[in-house]
Amino acid sequence: MNSDGFPLWDQKRVKRYKELGLWENETFGEMLTRLARIHPDKVALTWHGQHLTYAELNHRVERSAKALLAFGLKQGDKVIVQLPNSFAFFEGVFALFKIGVLPVFCLPSHRFHEISHIAMHVEAVAYLTSEKRTGFDYVSLAHEVKESCPELVHIFSFDEMDGLVETGQFEGETDLQVKVDPDSYAFLQLSGGSTGLPKLIPRTHNDYYYSVRRSNELCGINEESVYLAVLPVAHNYPLSSPGVLGLLLGGGRIVLADSGSADEAFQLIEKEQVTITALVPPLALVWLEAVKHRKEDLSSLQVIQVGGAKCSAEVAKRIGPAFQCTLQQVFGMAEGLVNYTRLTDSEDKILYTQGKPMSEYDEIRIVDEHENDLGLNIAGELWTRGPYTIPGYFKADDHNRKSFSQDGFYKTGDVASVTDDGYLIVQGRMKDQINRGGEKVAAEEVENQLLAHETIFDAAIVAIPDDYLGERVCAYIILNKSFTIEAKEVKAYLRSKGLADYKIPDVVHFVDSFPETGVGKVSKQQLRQAIVQKVLMNN
Ligand code: OOB
């Protein structure tokens, strides 16, 4: 780790990745400048029926970049970015890339609890947010966070269509004079995590750019591609697998949706002639139902990606025939490794595996509990290292010692097996995390909040299987003697603590004791395992 809290890449591997031509030494800021020169008049973004060409996008980005510099932002600063799928997201993020300031990608669903912690941890100096947004007042949230975070001095808000509100005076022709090192860290992503609050995942321009370029090759992205973004684009999957960055790099067009609703999405697919989109399994189920009775012409669709959580073979089987297109399973993680089924794979592979690592330089190990390598087709914990997998989290020494091996493998916490021809099948999970239809909930984070409540003696958060979301969040609670509280009060309490909505337990059970494990003083982990067993037996 360097003195700023960033993990160090192994320089021998860096040298190799460069010699092999994997790391190409172009930053994302330079990428946009180049694309705006190559095809200035091609539409890059479509949103709410409006279009932005590559040149227009680059112009807005440069104007914002100059404004952000004038406000005192400097290379290496970190900035909270909480922007919905909108022109503003691209304008803000690329402006930061161009001046070497690191966006910290928060999701629209994050609230005070998550963002204030993150802002403090990274010592964020600014917050990019959006002015008009129905349903939730994001600007007020930004002010609340600013009050609790001494380093945070600027809140920049974007008007939905017109861009950064503060930029007016920064038009002009002067070039941006900032040189950004492609080996430097470009941004921070949030990990779903399994302990406490989210960990921060630092990605360099070089490593991330390679993953985007390689994704484009495997997903067939070119200038004719039209990508519908229905998931929040700040998430690693719609951002880079190949996602919106892939579409820009490939010279294609991005169509931004406000939600994943079939109503909105199907109309956009027909109107904008969308060729590819990315879904999580619950959305795929909703679309499969909707397609039965909707009339839109969806024949432009060539590929539907499903990832973020396991797509059951039963659901996978229905997607190709229902949408007359190719299904691609995507098993990835913001820490790096992404696996894809290939577009030309046999049906067996597409339906029954979660794909193959995207790079021949991804290193995979499947290990048992003693960290011994297991053979093919035997399930164990998946470890990985490679040209776009992080060497560590940001400022998290203790956690890094647990999550990374001495020689730099990331211990994913996923249980998987590898087939004879190198495809991964995800079998389950070791980490204490609930995957609620692609949204990740760390059990410990919610438990810690519950334990702080005066009526609660002990709490365990477990996953309950669910046909629609895959898993839902269930809280088992033991109350302090002579206290009572209702389930809805527990949920309201968590909400008042500023927890994101998807982390609020779907089900709350009050019990007198946790299942006996017979080991004297029992650990939380054993308790959870016992409860999971009980839940599974009752299902
Ligand atoms: C993606 O990234 P994260 O960081 O939100 O979550 C990663 C975790 C994985 O470790 C695994 O537990 C689970 O999500 N996961 C899957 C899966 N895709 C992700 N589990 C089973 N089957 C799958 N297809 O979720 C992500 C990042 C990039 C691309 C795609 C997904």
PDB file of N, CA and C in Angstrom, residues 60-127:
ATOM      1  N   ARG A  60     -19.149  19.408 -23.471  1.00  0.00           N
ATOM      2  CA  ARG A  60     -19.714  19.581 -22.124  1.00  0.00           C
ATOM      3  C   ARG A  60     -18.730  19.128 -21.051  1.00  0.00           C
ATOM      4  N   VAL A  61     -18.062  18.021 -21.339  1.00  0.00           N
ATOM      5  CA  VAL A  61     -17.116  17.470 -20.374  1.00  0.00           C
ATOM      6  C   VAL A  61     -15.978  18.463 -20.123  1.00  0.00           C
ATOM      7  N   GLU A  62     -15.469  19.034 -21.206  1.00  0.00           N
ATOM      8  CA  GLU A  62     -14.329  19.952 -21.047  1.00  0.00           C
ATOM      9  C   GLU A  62     -14.750  21.217 -20.289  1.00  0.00           C
ATOM     10  N   ARG A  63     -15.959  21.672 -20.590  1.00  0.00           N
ATOM     11  CA  ARG A  63     -16.475  22.864 -19.894  1.00  0.00           C
ATOM     12  C   ARG A  63     -16.588  22.572 -18.395  1.00  0.00           C
ATOM     13  N   SER A  64     -17.117  21.415 -18.067  1.00  0.00           N
ATOM     14  CA  SER A  64     -17.247  21.061 -16.648  1.00  0.00           C
ATOM     15  C   SER A  64     -15.881  20.863 -16.012  1.00  0.00           C
ATOM     16  N   ALA A  65     -14.969  20.237 -16.752  1.00  0.00           N
ATOM     17  CA  ALA A  65     -13.629  19.989 -16.200  1.00  0.00           C
ATOM     18  C   ALA A  65     -12.972  21.314 -15.832  1.00  0.00           C
ATOM     19  N   LYS A  66     -13.111  22.310 -16.731  1.00  0.00           N
ATOM     20  CA  LYS A  66     -12.507  23.624 -16.449  1.00  0.00           C
ATOM     21  C   LYS A  66     -13.152  24.249 -15.217  1.00  0.00           C
ATOM     22  N   ALA A  67     -14.463  24.090 -15.116  1.00  0.00           N
ATOM     23  CA  ALA A  67     -15.157  24.665 -13.954  1.00  0.00           C
ATOM     24  C   ALA A  67     -14.683  23.991 -12.670  1.00  0.00           C
ATOM     25  N   LEU A  68     -14.549  22.668 -12.711  1.00  0.00           N
ATOM     26  CA  LEU A  68     -14.146  21.948 -11.496  1.00  0.00           C
ATOM     27  C   LEU A  68     -12.727  22.345 -11.075  1.00  0.00           C
ATOM     28  N   LEU A  69     -11.856  22.540 -12.075  1.00  0.00           N
ATOM     29  CA  LEU A  69     -10.495  23.006 -11.755  1.00  0.00           C
ATOM     30  C   LEU A  69     -10.552  24.391 -11.120  1.00  0.00           C
ATOM     31  N   ALA A  70     -11.380  25.255 -11.722  1.00  0.00           N
ATOM     32  CA  ALA A  70     -11.478  26.633 -11.217  1.00  0.00           C
ATOM     33  C   ALA A  70     -12.002  26.657  -9.775  1.00  0.00           C
ATOM     34  N   PHE A  71     -12.810  25.669  -9.430  1.00  0.00           N
ATOM     35  CA  PHE A  71     -13.302  25.597  -8.047  1.00  0.00           C
ATOM     36  C   PHE A  71     -12.258  25.011  -7.089  1.00  0.00           C
ATOM     37  N   GLY A  72     -11.107  24.629  -7.635  1.00  0.00           N
ATOM     38  CA  GLY A  72     -10.012  24.212  -6.753  1.00  0.00           C
ATOM     39  C   GLY A  72      -9.805  22.707  -6.678  1.00  0.00           C
ATOM     40  N   LEU A  73     -10.556  21.921  -7.462  1.00  0.00           N
ATOM     41  CA  LEU A  73     -10.302  20.477  -7.433  1.00  0.00           C
ATOM     42  C   LEU A  73      -8.945  20.193  -8.063  1.00  0.00           C
ATOM     43  N   LYS A  74      -8.231  19.225  -7.508  1.00  0.00           N
ATOM     44  CA  LYS A  74      -6.911  18.922  -8.067  1.00  0.00           C
ATOM     45  C   LYS A  74      -6.684  17.420  -8.161  1.00  0.00           C
ATOM     46  N   GLN A  75      -5.687  17.072  -8.999  1.00  0.00           N
ATOM     47  CA  GLN A  75      -5.393  15.659  -9.251  1.00  0.00           C
ATOM     48  C   GLN A  75      -5.281  14.877  -7.955  1.00  0.00           C
ATOM     49  N   GLY A  76      -5.888  13.694  -7.944  1.00  0.00           N
ATOM     50  CA  GLY A  76      -5.797  12.840  -6.759  1.00  0.00           C
ATOM     51  C   GLY A  76      -6.936  13.065  -5.771  1.00  0.00           C
ATOM     52  N   ASP A  77      -7.683  14.179  -5.909  1.00  0.00           N
ATOM     53  CA  ASP A  77      -8.846  14.387  -5.032  1.00  0.00           C
ATOM     54  C   ASP A  77      -9.884  13.307  -5.298  1.00  0.00           C
ATOM     55  N   LYS A  78     -10.744  13.086  -4.302  1.00  0.00           N
ATOM     56  CA  LYS A  78     -11.841  12.127  -4.495  1.00  0.00           C
ATOM     57  C   LYS A  78     -13.176  12.841  -4.363  1.00  0.00           C
ATOM     58  N   VAL A  79     -14.105  12.430  -5.211  1.00  0.00           N
ATOM     59  CA  VAL A  79     -15.395  13.118  -5.289  1.00  0.00           C
ATOM     60  C   VAL A  79     -16.520  12.079  -5.293  1.00  0.00           C
ATOM     61  N   ILE A  80     -17.479  12.273  -4.397  1.00  0.00           N
ATOM     62  CA  ILE A  80     -18.649  11.387  -4.393  1.00  0.00           C
ATOM     63  C   ILE A  80     -19.481  11.673  -5.641  1.00  0.00           C
ATOM     64  N   VAL A  81     -19.800  10.636  -6.388  1.00  0.00           N
ATOM     65  CA  VAL A  81     -20.670  10.804  -7.558  1.00  0.00           C
ATOM     66  C   VAL A  81     -21.938   9.999  -7.308  1.00  0.00           C
ATOM     67  N   GLN A  82     -23.044  10.684  -7.199  1.00  0.00           N
ATOM     68  CA  GLN A  82     -24.327   9.994  -7.044  1.00  0.00           C
ATOM     69  C   GLN A  82     -25.278  10.570  -8.070  1.00  0.00           C
ATOM     70  N   LEU A  83     -25.204  10.026  -9.254  1.00  0.00           N
ATOM     71  CA  LEU A  83     -25.998  10.555 -10.360  1.00  0.00           C
ATOM     72  C   LEU A  83     -26.788   9.425 -11.009  1.00  0.00           C
ATOM     73  N   PRO A  84     -28.018   9.702 -11.379  1.00  0.00           N
ATOM     74  CA  PRO A  84     -28.830   8.677 -12.035  1.00  0.00           C
ATOM     75  C   PRO A  84     -28.380   8.488 -13.477  1.00  0.00           C
ATOM     76  N   ASN A  85     -28.968   7.532 -14.170  1.00  0.00           N
ATOM     77  CA  ASN A  85     -28.711   7.382 -15.601  1.00  0.00           C
ATOM     78  C   ASN A  85     -29.175   8.667 -16.280  1.00  0.00           C
ATOM     79  N   SER A  86     -28.228   9.449 -16.762  1.00  0.00           N
ATOM     80  CA  SER A  86     -28.542  10.775 -17.290  1.00  0.00           C
ATOM     81  C   SER A  86     -27.314  11.299 -18.017  1.00  0.00           C
ATOM     82  N   PHE A  87     -27.482  12.359 -18.811  1.00  0.00           N
ATOM     83  CA  PHE A  87     -26.320  12.996 -19.444  1.00  0.00           C
ATOM     84  C   PHE A  87     -25.322  13.431 -18.370  1.00  0.00           C
ATOM     85  N   ALA A  88     -25.871  13.875 -17.226  1.00  0.00           N
ATOM     86  CA  ALA A  88     -25.020  14.410 -16.157  1.00  0.00           C
ATOM     87  C   ALA A  88     -23.978  13.401 -15.705  1.00  0.00           C
ATOM     88  N   PHE A  89     -24.369  12.139 -15.641  1.00  0.00           N
ATOM     89  CA  PHE A  89     -23.419  11.113 -15.191  1.00  0.00           C
ATOM     90  C   PHE A  89     -22.161  11.145 -16.068  1.00  0.00           C
ATOM     91  N   PHE A  90     -22.364  11.194 -17.371  1.00  0.00           N
ATOM     92  CA  PHE A  90     -21.239  11.123 -18.307  1.00  0.00           C
ATOM     93  C   PHE A  90     -20.436  12.414 -18.278  1.00  0.00           C
ATOM     94  N   GLU A  91     -21.163  13.531 -18.221  1.00  0.00           N
ATOM     95  CA  GLU A  91     -20.494  14.829 -18.179  1.00  0.00           C
ATOM     96  C   GLU A  91     -19.613  14.927 -16.929  1.00  0.00           C
ATOM     97  N   GLY A  92     -20.179  14.557 -15.796  1.00  0.00           N
ATOM     98  CA  GLY A  92     -19.455  14.673 -14.529  1.00  0.00           C
ATOM     99  C   GLY A  92     -18.284  13.711 -14.456  1.00  0.00           C
ATOM    100  N   VAL A  93     -18.538  12.453 -14.770  1.00  0.00           N
ATOM    101  CA  VAL A  93     -17.508  11.430 -14.598  1.00  0.00           C
ATOM    102  C   VAL A  93     -16.339  11.666 -15.554  1.00  0.00           C
ATOM    103  N   PHE A  94     -16.635  11.975 -16.816  1.00  0.00           N
ATOM    104  CA  PHE A  94     -15.529  12.202 -17.753  1.00  0.00           C
ATOM    105  C   PHE A  94     -14.789  13.502 -17.432  1.00  0.00           C
ATOM    106  N   ALA A  95     -15.488  14.487 -16.897  1.00  0.00           N
ATOM    107  CA  ALA A  95     -14.794  15.719 -16.474  1.00  0.00           C
ATOM    108  C   ALA A  95     -13.777  15.366 -15.392  1.00  0.00           C
ATOM    109  N   LEU A  96     -14.173  14.527 -14.447  1.00  0.00           N
ATOM    110  CA  LEU A  96     -13.259  14.122 -13.377  1.00  0.00           C
ATOM    111  C   LEU A  96     -12.096  13.314 -13.955  1.00  0.00           C
ATOM    112  N   PHE A  97     -12.407  12.391 -14.866  1.00  0.00           N
ATOM    113  CA  PHE A  97     -11.327  11.604 -15.497  1.00  0.00           C
ATOM    114  C   PHE A  97     -10.296  12.533 -16.146  1.00  0.00           C
ATOM    115  N   LYS A  98     -10.798  13.571 -16.833  1.00  0.00           N
ATOM    116  CA  LYS A  98      -9.870  14.424 -17.593  1.00  0.00           C
ATOM    117  C   LYS A  98      -8.943  15.229 -16.698  1.00  0.00           C
ATOM    118  N   ILE A  99      -9.364  15.488 -15.459  1.00  0.00           N
ATOM    119  CA  ILE A  99      -8.494  16.285 -14.584  1.00  0.00           C
ATOM    120  C   ILE A  99      -7.848  15.414 -13.492  1.00  0.00           C
ATOM    121  N   GLY A 100      -7.954  14.099 -13.653  1.00  0.00           N
ATOM    122  CA  GLY A 100      -7.267  13.193 -12.730  1.00  0.00           C
ATOM    123  C   GLY A 100      -7.856  13.195 -11.331  1.00  0.00           C
ATOM    124  N   VAL A 101      -9.139  13.568 -11.224  1.00  0.00           N
ATOM    125  CA  VAL A 101      -9.837  13.501  -9.938  1.00  0.00           C
ATOM    126  C   VAL A 101     -10.645  12.204  -9.928  1.00  0.00           C
ATOM    127  N   LEU A 102     -10.702  11.533  -8.782  1.00  0.00           N
ATOM    128  CA  LEU A 102     -11.306  10.193  -8.759  1.00  0.00           C
ATOM    129  C   LEU A 102     -12.786  10.221  -8.356  1.00  0.00           C
ATOM    130  N   PRO A 103     -13.670   9.828  -9.273  1.00  0.00           N
ATOM    131  CA  PRO A 103     -15.062   9.639  -8.851  1.00  0.00           C
ATOM    132  C   PRO A 103     -15.145   8.457  -7.875  1.00  0.00           C
ATOM    133  N   VAL A 104     -15.988   8.578  -6.874  1.00  0.00           N
ATOM    134  CA  VAL A 104     -16.306   7.449  -6.000  1.00  0.00           C
ATOM    135  C   VAL A 104     -17.755   7.105  -6.333  1.00  0.00           C
ATOM    136  N   PHE A 105     -17.940   5.965  -6.997  1.00  0.00           N
ATOM    137  CA  PHE A 105     -19.248   5.667  -7.581  1.00  0.00           C
ATOM    138  C   PHE A 105     -20.248   5.158  -6.550  1.00  0.00           C
ATOM    139  N   CYS A 106     -21.159   6.020  -6.149  1.00  0.00           N
ATOM    140  CA  CYS A 106     -22.247   5.601  -5.268  1.00  0.00           C
ATOM    141  C   CYS A 106     -23.480   5.354  -6.130  1.00  0.00           C
ATOM    142  N   LEU A 107     -24.388   4.544  -5.627  1.00  0.00           N
ATOM    143  CA  LEU A 107     -25.601   4.244  -6.397  1.00  0.00           C
ATOM    144  C   LEU A 107     -26.722   5.182  -5.964  1.00  0.00           C
ATOM    145  N   PRO A 108     -27.701   5.419  -6.844  1.00  0.00           N
ATOM    146  CA  PRO A 108     -28.834   6.265  -6.449  1.00  0.00           C
ATOM    147  C   PRO A 108     -29.556   5.729  -5.213  1.00  0.00           C
ATOM    148  N   SER A 109     -29.451   4.421  -4.959  1.00  0.00           N
ATOM    149  CA  SER A 109     -30.160   3.859  -3.797  1.00  0.00           C
ATOM    150  C   SER A 109     -29.393   4.059  -2.490  1.00  0.00           C
ATOM    151  N   HIS A 110     -28.167   4.521  -2.528  1.00  0.00           N
ATOM    152  CA  HIS A 110     -27.432   4.727  -1.280  1.00  0.00           C
ATOM    153  C   HIS A 110     -27.954   5.940  -0.522  1.00  0.00           C
ATOM    154  N   ARG A 111     -27.863   5.842   0.800  1.00  0.00           N
ATOM    155  CA  ARG A 111     -28.387   6.899   1.662  1.00  0.00           C
ATOM    156  C   ARG A 111     -27.296   7.377   2.617  1.00  0.00           C
ATOM    157  N   PHE A 112     -27.702   8.201   3.581  1.00  0.00           N
ATOM    158  CA  PHE A 112     -26.755   8.864   4.471  1.00  0.00           C
ATOM    159  C   PHE A 112     -25.771   7.889   5.124  1.00  0.00           C
ATOM    160  N   HIS A 113     -26.304   6.767   5.609  1.00  0.00           N
ATOM    161  CA  HIS A 113     -25.483   5.790   6.332  1.00  0.00           C
ATOM    162  C   HIS A 113     -24.274   5.371   5.488  1.00  0.00           C
ATOM    163  N   GLU A 114     -24.531   4.996   4.234  1.00  0.00           N
ATOM    164  CA  GLU A 114     -23.434   4.517   3.394  1.00  0.00           C
ATOM    165  C   GLU A 114     -22.543   5.684   2.959  1.00  0.00           C
ATOM    166  N   ILE A 115     -23.192   6.750   2.462  1.00  0.00           N
ATOM    167  CA  ILE A 115     -22.392   7.790   1.810  1.00  0.00           C
ATOM    168  C   ILE A 115     -21.555   8.577   2.808  1.00  0.00           C
ATOM    169  N   SER A 116     -22.094   8.825   3.993  1.00  0.00           N
ATOM    170  CA  SER A 116     -21.302   9.599   4.961  1.00  0.00           C
ATOM    171  C   SER A 116     -20.059   8.792   5.350  1.00  0.00           C
ATOM    172  N   HIS A 117     -20.225   7.500   5.525  1.00  0.00           N
ATOM    173  CA  HIS A 117     -19.071   6.656   5.862  1.00  0.00           C
ATOM    174  C   HIS A 117     -18.026   6.707   4.742  1.00  0.00           C
ATOM    175  N   ILE A 118     -18.507   6.562   3.516  1.00  0.00           N
ATOM    176  CA  ILE A 118     -17.582   6.531   2.373  1.00  0.00           C
ATOM    177  C   ILE A 118     -16.872   7.880   2.231  1.00  0.00           C
ATOM    178  N   ALA A 119     -17.638   8.947   2.342  1.00  0.00           N
ATOM    179  CA  ALA A 119     -17.072  10.291   2.175  1.00  0.00           C
ATOM    180  C   ALA A 119     -15.964  10.539   3.204  1.00  0.00           C
ATOM    181  N   MET A 120     -16.202  10.087   4.429  1.00  0.00           N
ATOM    182  CA  MET A 120     -15.181  10.253   5.478  1.00  0.00           C
ATOM    183  C   MET A 120     -13.958   9.401   5.153  1.00  0.00           C
ATOM    184  N   HIS A 121     -14.214   8.181   4.741  1.00  0.00           N
ATOM    185  CA  HIS A 121     -13.127   7.231   4.523  1.00  0.00           C
ATOM    186  C   HIS A 121     -12.182   7.693   3.407  1.00  0.00           C
ATOM    187  N   VAL A 122     -12.765   8.272   2.357  1.00  0.00           N
ATOM    188  CA  VAL A 122     -11.912   8.705   1.230  1.00  0.00           C
ATOM    189  C   VAL A 122     -11.527  10.173   1.347  1.00  0.00           C
ATOM    190  N   GLU A 123     -12.039  10.854   2.367  1.00  0.00           N
ATOM    191  CA  GLU A 123     -11.850  12.303   2.534  1.00  0.00           C
ATOM    192  C   GLU A 123     -12.272  13.043   1.268  1.00  0.00           C
ATOM    193  N   ALA A 124     -13.506  12.771   0.868  1.00  0.00           N
ATOM    194  CA  ALA A 124     -14.035  13.386  -0.355  1.00  0.00           C
ATOM    195  C   ALA A 124     -14.089  14.899  -0.198  1.00  0.00           C
ATOM    196  N   VAL A 125     -13.708  15.604  -1.273  1.00  0.00           N
ATOM    197  CA  VAL A 125     -13.738  17.069  -1.208  1.00  0.00           C
ATOM    198  C   VAL A 125     -14.977  17.636  -1.878  1.00  0.00           C
ATOM    199  N   ALA A 126     -15.652  16.818  -2.666  1.00  0.00           N
ATOM    200  CA  ALA A 126     -16.834  17.326  -3.379  1.00  0.00           C
ATOM    201  C   ALA A 126     -17.835  16.208  -3.602  1.00  0.00           C
ATOM    202  N   TYR A 127     -19.050  16.625  -4.000  1.00  0.00           N
ATOM    203  CA  TYR A 127     -20.165  15.691  -4.166  1.00  0.00           C
ATOM    204  C   TYR A 127     -20.876  16.110  -5.442  1.00  0.00           C
TER     205      TYR A 127
END
